[in-house]
Amino acid sequence: MIKDDNLILSIAGHDPTGGAGIQVDAQIANHHGKHCLSILTCETIQNLKSFEKIIPQEEKYIQESFKNLLKNFSLKYFKIGLIPNIEIASKLSRLISSNKPEIVVIDPILKTGTGKKLFLKKDLNSLIQKLYNKASLLTPNIYE
């Protein structure tokens, strides 16, 4: 049985190059002796030179995945990565508020590695108000 103190819930996107997202979160958790549970926020179509698009998951999928994990695990530690839209940000905000994890690390991904902006300024303000203010720790890249 996995101890709750050894669990990290990664709520992030899938990067098919393996350079970010769920895959990297799992590697880092494992490196530190932790087990990574995951909920996918979106898939991306990208390679090392170009970022084509984001395909968001449905809010219902995120909600049902979260509720299902709660049947077996006490979720104390969250790491949140790529948020594809404001609706999912709002859903995650409500999940955090209702479950009160001990630590919430948010990696605010505002641009792709190729420099493409992911959010308009008005959406960024909404992200800050709805989700980023719930973080125990924000880990932006230097250009963010």
Coordinates of N, CA, C and O in Angstrom, one line a residue:
M1 N 0.8 -1.2 0.0 CA 0.0 0.0 0.0 C 0.9 1.2 0.0 O 1.9 1.3 0.7
I2 N 0.5 2.2 -0.8 CA 1.3 3.5 -0.9 C 0.8 4.4 0.2 O -0.4 4.6 0.4
K3 N 1.8 4.9 1.0 CA 1.5 5.9 2.0 C 1.1 7.2 1.5 O 1.7 7.7 0.5
D4 N 0.1 7.8 2.1 CA -0.4 9.1 1.6 C 0.7 10.2 1.6 O 0.7 11.1 0.7
D5 N 1.6 10.1 2.5 CA 2.7 11.1 2.5 C 3.7 10.9 1.4 O 4.5 11.8 1.2
N6 N 3.6 9.8 0.7 CA 4.5 9.6 -0.5 C 3.8 9.9 -1.8 O 4.3 9.5 -2.8
L7 N 2.6 10.5 -1.8 CA 1.8 10.7 -3.0 C 1.9 12.2 -3.4 O 1.8 13.1 -2.6
I8 N 2.0 12.4 -4.7 CA 1.9 13.7 -5.3 C 0.9 13.6 -6.4 O 1.0 12.7 -7.2
L9 N -0.1 14.4 -6.4 CA -1.1 14.4 -7.5 C -0.7 15.5 -8.5 O -0.6 16.7 -8.2
S10 N -0.3 15.0 -9.7 CA 0.1 15.9 -10.8 C -1.2 16.1 -11.7 O -1.8 15.2 -12.1
I11 N -1.5 17.4 -11.8 CA -2.7 17.8 -12.7 C -2.1 18.6 -13.8 O -1.7 19.8 -13.5
A12 N -1.8 18.0 -14.9 CA -1.1 18.7 -15.9 C -1.4 18.1 -17.3 O -2.2 17.2 -17.5
G13 N -0.7 18.7 -18.3 CA -0.9 18.3 -19.7 C 0.1 17.2 -20.1 O 1.0 16.8 -19.4
H14 N -0.1 16.7 -21.3 CA 0.7 15.7 -21.9 C 1.6 16.3 -23.0 O 1.0 16.9 -23.9
D15 N 2.9 16.3 -22.8 CA 3.8 16.8 -23.8 C 4.4 15.5 -24.5 O 5.1 14.7 -23.9
P16 N 4.1 15.3 -25.8 CA 4.5 14.1 -26.5 C 6.0 14.0 -26.7 O 6.5 13.0 -27.0
T17 N 6.8 15.1 -26.5 CA 8.2 15.1 -26.5 C 8.8 14.6 -25.2 O 10.0 14.3 -25.2
G18 N 8.0 14.5 -24.2 CA 8.5 14.1 -22.9 C 9.3 15.1 -22.1 O 9.9 14.8 -21.1
G19 N 9.3 16.3 -22.6 CA 10.1 17.4 -22.0 C 9.4 18.2 -20.9 O 10.0 19.0 -20.2
A20 N 8.1 17.9 -20.7 CA 7.3 18.6 -19.7 C 6.1 17.8 -19.3 O 5.9 16.7 -19.8
G21 N 5.3 18.4 -18.5 CA 4.0 17.8 -18.2 C 4.0 16.6 -17.3 O 4.9 16.4 -16.5
I22 N 3.0 15.8 -17.4 CA 2.8 14.6 -16.6 C 4.0 13.7 -16.5 O 4.4 13.2 -15.5
Q23 N 4.7 13.5 -17.7 CA 5.8 12.6 -17.7 C 7.0 13.1 -16.8 O 7.5 12.3 -16.1
V24 N 7.3 14.4 -16.9 CA 8.3 14.9 -16.1 C 8.0 15.0 -14.6 O 8.8 14.7 -13.8
D25 N 6.7 15.3 -14.3 CA 6.3 15.3 -13.0 C 6.5 13.9 -12.3 O 6.9 13.8 -11.2
A26 N 6.1 12.9 -13.1 CA 6.3 11.5 -12.5 C 7.7 11.2 -12.3 O 8.1 10.6 -11.3
Q27 N 8.6 11.6 -13.3 CA 10.0 11.3 -13.1 C 10.6 12.0 -11.9 O 11.4 11.4 -11.1
I28 N 10.2 13.3 -11.7 CA 10.7 14.0 -10.6 C 10.2 13.5 -9.2 O 11.0 13.3 -8.3
A29 N 8.9 13.1 -9.2 CA 8.4 12.5 -8.0 C 9.1 11.2 -7.7 O 9.5 11.0 -6.5
N30 N 9.3 10.4 -8.7 CA 10.0 9.1 -8.5 C 11.5 9.3 -8.0 O 11.9 8.6 -7.1
H31 N 12.1 10.3 -8.6 CA 13.5 10.6 -8.2 C 13.6 11.0 -6.7 O 14.6 10.7 -6.0
H32 N 12.5 11.6 -6.2 CA 12.5 11.9 -4.7 C 11.8 10.9 -3.9 O 11.4 11.2 -2.7
G33 N 11.6 9.7 -4.4 CA 11.0 8.6 -3.6 C 9.5 8.8 -3.4 O 9.0 8.2 -2.5
K34 N 8.8 9.5 -4.3 CA 7.4 9.7 -4.2 C 6.7 9.0 -5.3 O 7.3 8.7 -6.3
H35 N 5.4 8.8 -5.1 CA 4.6 8.2 -6.2 C 3.7 9.2 -6.8 O 3.0 10.0 -6.0
C36 N 3.6 9.3 -8.1 CA 2.9 10.3 -8.8 C 1.5 9.8 -9.3 O 1.5 8.9 -10.2
L37 N 0.5 10.3 -8.8 CA -0.9 10.1 -9.3 C -1.0 11.2 -10.4 O -0.4 12.2 -10.3
S38 N -1.9 11.0 -11.3 CA -2.1 12.1 -12.4 C -3.5 12.2 -12.9 O -4.2 11.2 -13.0
I39 N -3.8 13.4 -13.2 CA -5.0 13.8 -14.0 C -4.6 14.7 -15.1 O -3.9 15.7 -14.9
L40 N -5.0 14.3 -16.3 CA -4.6 15.0 -17.5 C -5.5 16.2 -17.8 O -6.7 16.0 -17.8
T41 N -4.9 17.4 -17.9 CA -5.7 18.6 -18.2 C -5.9 18.8 -19.7 O -6.9 19.4 -20.1
C42 N -4.9 18.3 -20.5 CA -5.0 18.5 -21.9 C -3.9 17.6 -22.6 O -3.0 17.1 -21.9
E43 N -4.0 17.5 -23.9 CA -3.0 17.0 -24.7 C -2.5 18.1 -25.6 O -3.2 19.0 -25.9
T44 N -1.2 18.0 -26.0 CA -0.7 19.0 -26.9 C -0.2 18.3 -28.2 O 0.2 17.1 -28.2
I45 N -0.2 19.0 -29.3 CA 0.4 18.6 -30.5 C 1.6 19.5 -30.7 O 1.4 20.7 -30.9
Q46 N 2.7 18.9 -30.5 CA 4.0 19.7 -30.6 C 5.1 18.8 -30.9 O 5.0 17.6 -30.8
N47 N 6.2 19.4 -31.3 CA 7.5 18.7 -31.3 C 8.6 19.7 -30.8 O 8.2 20.7 -30.1
L48 N 9.8 19.4 -31.0 CA 10.8 20.2 -30.4 C 10.9 21.6 -31.0 O 11.5 22.6 -30.4
K49 N 10.4 21.8 -32.2 CA 10.6 23.1 -32.9 C 9.3 23.9 -33.0 O 9.3 25.0 -33.3
S50 N 8.1 23.2 -32.8 CA 6.9 23.9 -33.0 C 5.8 23.4 -32.1 O 5.8 22.3 -31.7
F51 N 4.9 24.3 -31.7 CA 3.8 24.0 -30.8 C 2.6 24.3 -31.7 O 2.3 25.4 -32.1
E52 N 1.8 23.3 -32.0 CA 0.7 23.4 -32.9 C -0.6 23.7 -32.1 O -1.3 24.7 -32.5
K53 N -1.0 22.9 -31.1 CA -2.3 23.3 -30.4 C -2.4 22.5 -29.2 O -1.7 21.5 -28.9
I54 N -3.4 22.9 -28.4 CA -3.8 22.3 -27.1 C -5.2 21.7 -27.3 O -6.1 22.3 -27.8
I55 N -5.3 20.4 -26.8 CA -6.6 19.8 -26.9 C -7.0 19.6 -25.4 O -6.5 18.7 -24.7
P56 N -7.9 20.4 -24.9 CA -8.3 20.3 -23.5 C -9.2 19.1 -23.2 O -9.9 18.6 -24.0
Q57 N -9.0 18.6 -22.0 CA -9.9 17.6 -21.4 C -11.2 18.2 -21.1 O -11.2 19.4 -20.8
E58 N -12.2 17.4 -20.9 CA -13.5 18.0 -20.4 C -13.4 18.1 -18.9 O -12.8 17.3 -18.2
E59 N -14.1 19.2 -18.4 CA -14.1 19.4 -17.0 C -14.7 18.2 -16.3 O -14.2 17.8 -15.2
K60 N -15.7 17.5 -16.9 CA -16.3 16.3 -16.3 C -15.2 15.2 -16.0 O -15.2 14.6 -15.0
Y61 N -14.3 15.0 -17.0 CA -13.3 14.0 -16.8 C -12.4 14.4 -15.6 O -12.0 13.5 -14.8
I62 N -12.0 15.6 -15.5 CA -11.2 16.1 -14.4 C -11.9 15.8 -13.1 O -11.3 15.2 -12.1
Q63 N -13.1 16.2 -13.0 CA -13.9 16.0 -11.7 C -14.1 14.5 -11.4 O -13.8 14.1 -10.3
E64 N -14.4 13.7 -12.4 CA -14.6 12.3 -12.1 C -13.3 11.6 -11.8 O -13.3 10.7 -10.9
S65 N -12.2 12.0 -12.4 CA -10.9 11.4 -12.1 C -10.5 11.7 -10.7 O -10.1 10.9 -9.9
F66 N -10.7 13.0 -10.3 CA -10.4 13.4 -8.9 C -11.2 12.7 -7.9 O -10.7 12.1 -6.9
K67 N -12.5 12.6 -8.1 CA -13.4 11.9 -7.1 C -13.0 10.4 -7.0 O -13.1 9.8 -6.0
N68 N -12.7 9.8 -8.2 CA -12.3 8.4 -8.1 C -11.0 8.2 -7.4 O -10.9 7.2 -6.6
L69 N -10.0 9.1 -7.5 CA -8.8 8.9 -6.8 C -9.0 9.1 -5.3 O -8.4 8.4 -4.5
L70 N -10.0 9.9 -4.9 CA -10.3 10.1 -3.5 C -10.8 8.9 -2.8 O -10.8 8.8 -1.6
K71 N -11.3 7.9 -3.6 CA -11.8 6.7 -3.0 C -10.7 5.8 -2.4 O -11.0 5.0 -1.5
N72 N -9.5 6.0 -2.9 CA -8.4 5.2 -2.4 C -7.3 6.0 -1.7 O -6.4 5.5 -1.0
F73 N -7.2 7.3 -2.0 CA -6.1 8.1 -1.5 C -6.5 9.4 -0.8 O -7.5 10.0 -1.2
S74 N -5.7 9.8 0.2 CA -5.9 11.1 0.8 C -4.9 12.0 0.0 O -3.7 11.8 0.0
L75 N -5.5 13.0 -0.7 CA -4.7 13.8 -1.6 C -4.2 15.1 -0.9 O -5.0 16.0 -0.7
K76 N -2.9 15.1 -0.4 CA -2.4 16.2 0.3 C -1.5 17.1 -0.5 O -1.3 18.3 -0.1
Y77 N -0.9 16.6 -1.5 CA 0.1 17.4 -2.3 C -0.3 17.4 -3.7 O -0.3 16.4 -4.4
F78 N -0.5 18.7 -4.2 CA -0.9 18.9 -5.6 C 0.3 19.6 -6.4 O 0.9 20.5 -5.8
K79 N 0.5 19.2 -7.6 CA 1.4 19.9 -8.5 C 0.6 20.2 -9.8 O 0.1 19.2 -10.4
I80 N 0.4 21.4 -10.1 CA -0.5 21.8 -11.2 C 0.4 22.4 -12.3 O 1.1 23.3 -12.0
G81 N 0.2 21.9 -13.5 CA 1.0 22.4 -14.7 C 0.1 23.1 -15.6 O -0.7 24.0 -15.3
L82 N 0.1 22.7 -16.9 CA -0.6 23.4 -18.0 C -2.1 23.3 -17.8 O -2.7 22.3 -17.7
I83 N -2.6 24.5 -17.7 CA -4.1 24.7 -17.6 C -4.5 25.2 -19.0 O -4.1 26.3 -19.4
P84 N -5.4 24.5 -19.7 CA -5.7 24.9 -21.1 C -6.7 26.0 -21.3 O -6.7 26.6 -22.3
N85 N -7.5 26.2 -20.2 CA -8.5 27.3 -20.4 C -9.0 27.7 -19.0 O -8.7 27.1 -18.0
I86 N -9.8 28.8 -19.0 CA -10.3 29.4 -17.7 C -11.3 28.5 -17.1 O -11.3 28.4 -15.8
E87 N -12.0 27.7 -17.8 CA -13.0 26.8 -17.3 C -12.4 25.8 -16.4 O -12.8 25.5 -15.3
I88 N -11.3 25.2 -16.9 CA -10.6 24.2 -16.2 C -9.9 24.8 -15.0 O -9.8 24.2 -13.9
A89 N -9.4 26.0 -15.1 CA -8.8 26.7 -14.0 C -9.8 26.9 -12.9 O -9.5 26.7 -11.7
S90 N -11.0 27.3 -13.2 CA -12.1 27.4 -12.2 C -12.5 26.1 -11.6 O -12.7 26.1 -10.4
K91 N -12.5 25.0 -12.3 CA -12.8 23.7 -11.8 C -11.7 23.3 -10.8 O -12.0 22.8 -9.7
L92 N -10.4 23.5 -11.1 CA -9.3 23.2 -10.2 C -9.4 24.1 -9.0 O -9.1 23.6 -7.9
S93 N -9.7 25.3 -9.1 CA -9.9 26.2 -8.0 C -10.9 25.6 -7.0 O -10.7 25.6 -5.8
R94 N -12.0 25.2 -7.5 CA -13.1 24.6 -6.7 C -12.6 23.3 -6.0 O -12.9 23.0 -4.8
L95 N -11.9 22.5 -6.7 CA -11.4 21.2 -6.2 C -10.4 21.5 -5.0 O -10.4 20.8 -4.0
I96 N -9.5 22.5 -5.2 CA -8.6 22.9 -4.2 C -9.3 23.4 -3.0 O -9.1 23.0 -1.8
S97 N -10.3 24.3 -3.2 CA -11.0 24.9 -2.1 C -11.8 23.8 -1.3 O -11.9 23.9 0.0
S98 N -12.4 22.9 -2.0 CA -13.2 21.9 -1.3 C -12.4 20.7 -0.6 O -12.8 20.1 0.3
N99 N -11.1 20.6 -1.0 CA -10.3 19.5 -0.5 C -9.1 19.9 0.4 O -8.6 19.1 1.1
K100 N -8.8 21.2 0.3 CA -7.8 21.8 1.2 C -6.5 20.9 1.3 O -6.1 20.5 2.4
P101 N -5.8 20.8 0.2 CA -4.5 20.0 0.3 C -3.5 20.8 1.1 O -3.6 22.1 1.2
E102 N -2.5 20.1 1.6 CA -1.5 20.8 2.5 C -0.6 21.7 1.6 O -0.2 22.8 2.1
I103 N -0.2 21.2 0.4 CA 0.7 21.9 -0.4 C 0.2 21.9 -1.8 O -0.2 20.9 -2.4
V104 N 0.2 23.1 -2.5 CA -0.2 23.2 -3.9 C 0.9 24.0 -4.6 O 1.2 25.1 -4.3
V105 N 1.6 23.3 -5.5 CA 2.6 23.9 -6.3 C 2.0 24.1 -7.7 O 1.5 23.2 -8.3
I106 N 2.1 25.3 -8.1 CA 1.6 25.6 -9.5 C 2.7 26.1 -10.3 O 3.5 27.1 -10.0
D107 N 2.9 25.5 -11.5 CA 3.9 25.9 -12.5 C 3.1 26.6 -13.6 O 2.5 26.0 -14.4
P108 N 3.0 28.0 -13.5 CA 2.2 28.7 -14.4 C 2.8 28.8 -15.8 O 3.7 29.6 -16.1
I109 N 2.3 27.9 -16.6 CA 2.8 27.8 -18.0 C 2.0 28.8 -18.9 O 0.8 28.6 -19.2
L110 N 2.6 29.9 -19.2 CA 2.0 31.0 -19.9 C 2.4 31.1 -21.3 O 1.8 31.7 -22.2
K111 N 3.6 30.5 -21.6 CA 4.1 30.5 -23.0 C 4.7 29.1 -23.2 O 5.1 28.4 -22.3
T112 N 4.7 28.7 -24.5 CA 5.3 27.4 -24.8 C 6.8 27.6 -24.9 O 7.3 28.7 -24.9
G113 N 7.5 26.5 -25.0 CA 9.0 26.6 -25.1 C 9.4 27.3 -26.4 O 10.5 27.8 -26.5
T114 N 8.5 27.3 -27.4 CA 8.8 28.0 -28.6 C 8.4 29.5 -28.6 O 8.6 30.2 -29.6
G115 N 7.9 30.0 -27.4 CA 7.5 31.4 -27.3 C 6.1 31.8 -27.5 O 5.7 32.9 -27.4
K116 N 5.3 30.8 -27.9 CA 3.9 31.1 -28.2 C 3.1 31.4 -26.9 O 3.2 30.6 -26.0
K117 N 2.4 32.5 -26.8 CA 1.6 32.8 -25.6 C 0.4 32.0 -25.6 O -0.3 31.7 -26.6
L118 N 0.0 31.5 -24.4 CA -1.1 30.6 -24.3 C -2.4 31.3 -23.8 O -3.5 30.8 -23.9
F119 N -2.2 32.5 -23.2 CA -3.4 33.2 -22.6 C -3.3 34.7 -23.0 O -2.3 35.3 -23.0
L120 N -4.5 35.2 -23.2 CA -4.7 36.7 -23.3 C -4.5 37.3 -21.9 O -4.7 36.7 -20.9
K121 N -4.2 38.6 -21.9 CA -4.0 39.3 -20.7 C -5.2 39.2 -19.7 O -5.0 39.0 -18.5
K122 N -6.4 39.4 -20.3 CA -7.6 39.3 -19.4 C -7.7 37.9 -18.8 O -8.2 37.7 -17.7
D123 N -7.4 36.9 -19.6 CA -7.4 35.5 -19.1 C -6.3 35.3 -18.0 O -6.6 34.6 -17.0
L124 N -5.2 35.9 -18.2 CA -4.1 35.8 -17.2 C -4.6 36.4 -15.8 O -4.4 35.8 -14.8
N125 N -5.3 37.5 -15.9 CA -5.8 38.1 -14.7 C -6.8 37.2 -14.0 O -6.8 37.0 -12.8
S126 N -7.6 36.5 -14.8 CA -8.6 35.6 -14.2 C -7.9 34.4 -13.6 O -8.2 33.9 -12.5
L127 N -6.8 33.9 -14.3 CA -6.0 32.8 -13.7 C -5.4 33.1 -12.3 O -5.5 32.3 -11.4
I128 N -4.9 34.3 -12.3 CA -4.3 34.8 -11.0 C -5.4 34.8 -9.9 O -5.1 34.3 -8.8
Q129 N -6.5 35.4 -10.2 CA -7.6 35.5 -9.2 C -8.2 34.2 -8.8 O -8.5 33.9 -7.7
K130 N -8.4 33.3 -9.8 CA -9.2 32.1 -9.5 C -8.3 30.9 -9.1 O -8.7 30.1 -8.3
L131 N -7.0 30.9 -9.5 CA -6.2 29.7 -9.2 C -4.9 30.0 -8.6 O -4.6 29.4 -7.6
Y132 N -4.1 30.9 -9.2 CA -2.8 31.1 -8.7 C -2.7 31.6 -7.3 O -1.7 31.3 -6.6
N133 N -3.7 32.2 -6.8 CA -3.7 32.7 -5.4 C -3.9 31.6 -4.4 O -3.7 31.7 -3.2
K134 N -4.2 30.3 -4.9 CA -4.3 29.2 -4.0 C -3.0 28.4 -3.9 O -2.9 27.4 -3.1
A135 N -2.0 28.9 -4.5 CA -0.7 28.2 -4.5 C 0.1 28.4 -3.2 O 0.1 29.5 -2.7
S136 N 0.7 27.3 -2.8 CA 1.7 27.4 -1.7 C 3.0 27.9 -2.3 O 3.8 28.6 -1.6
L137 N 3.2 27.5 -3.5 CA 4.5 27.9 -4.2 C 4.2 28.0 -5.7 O 3.5 27.1 -6.3
L138 N 4.6 29.1 -6.3 CA 4.5 29.3 -7.8 C 5.9 29.1 -8.4 O 6.9 29.6 -7.8
T139 N 6.0 28.3 -9.5 CA 7.3 28.1 -10.0 C 7.4 28.5 -11.5 O 7.5 27.6 -12.4
P140 N 7.3 29.8 -11.8 CA 7.3 30.2 -13.2 C 8.7 30.1 -13.8 O 9.7 30.1 -13.1
N141 N 8.7 30.0 -15.1 CA 10.0 30.1 -15.9 C 10.4 31.5 -15.8 O 9.6 32.4 -15.6
I142 N 11.7 31.7 -16.1 CA 12.2 33.1 -15.9 C 11.5 34.1 -16.8 O 11.3 35.3 -16.4
Y143 N 11.1 33.7 -18.0 CA 10.4 34.7 -18.9 C 8.9 34.8 -18.6 O 8.3 35.6 -19.2
E144 N 8.4 34.1 -17.6 CA 7.0 34.3 -17.2 C 6.9 35.2 -16.0 O 5.9 35.6 -15.5

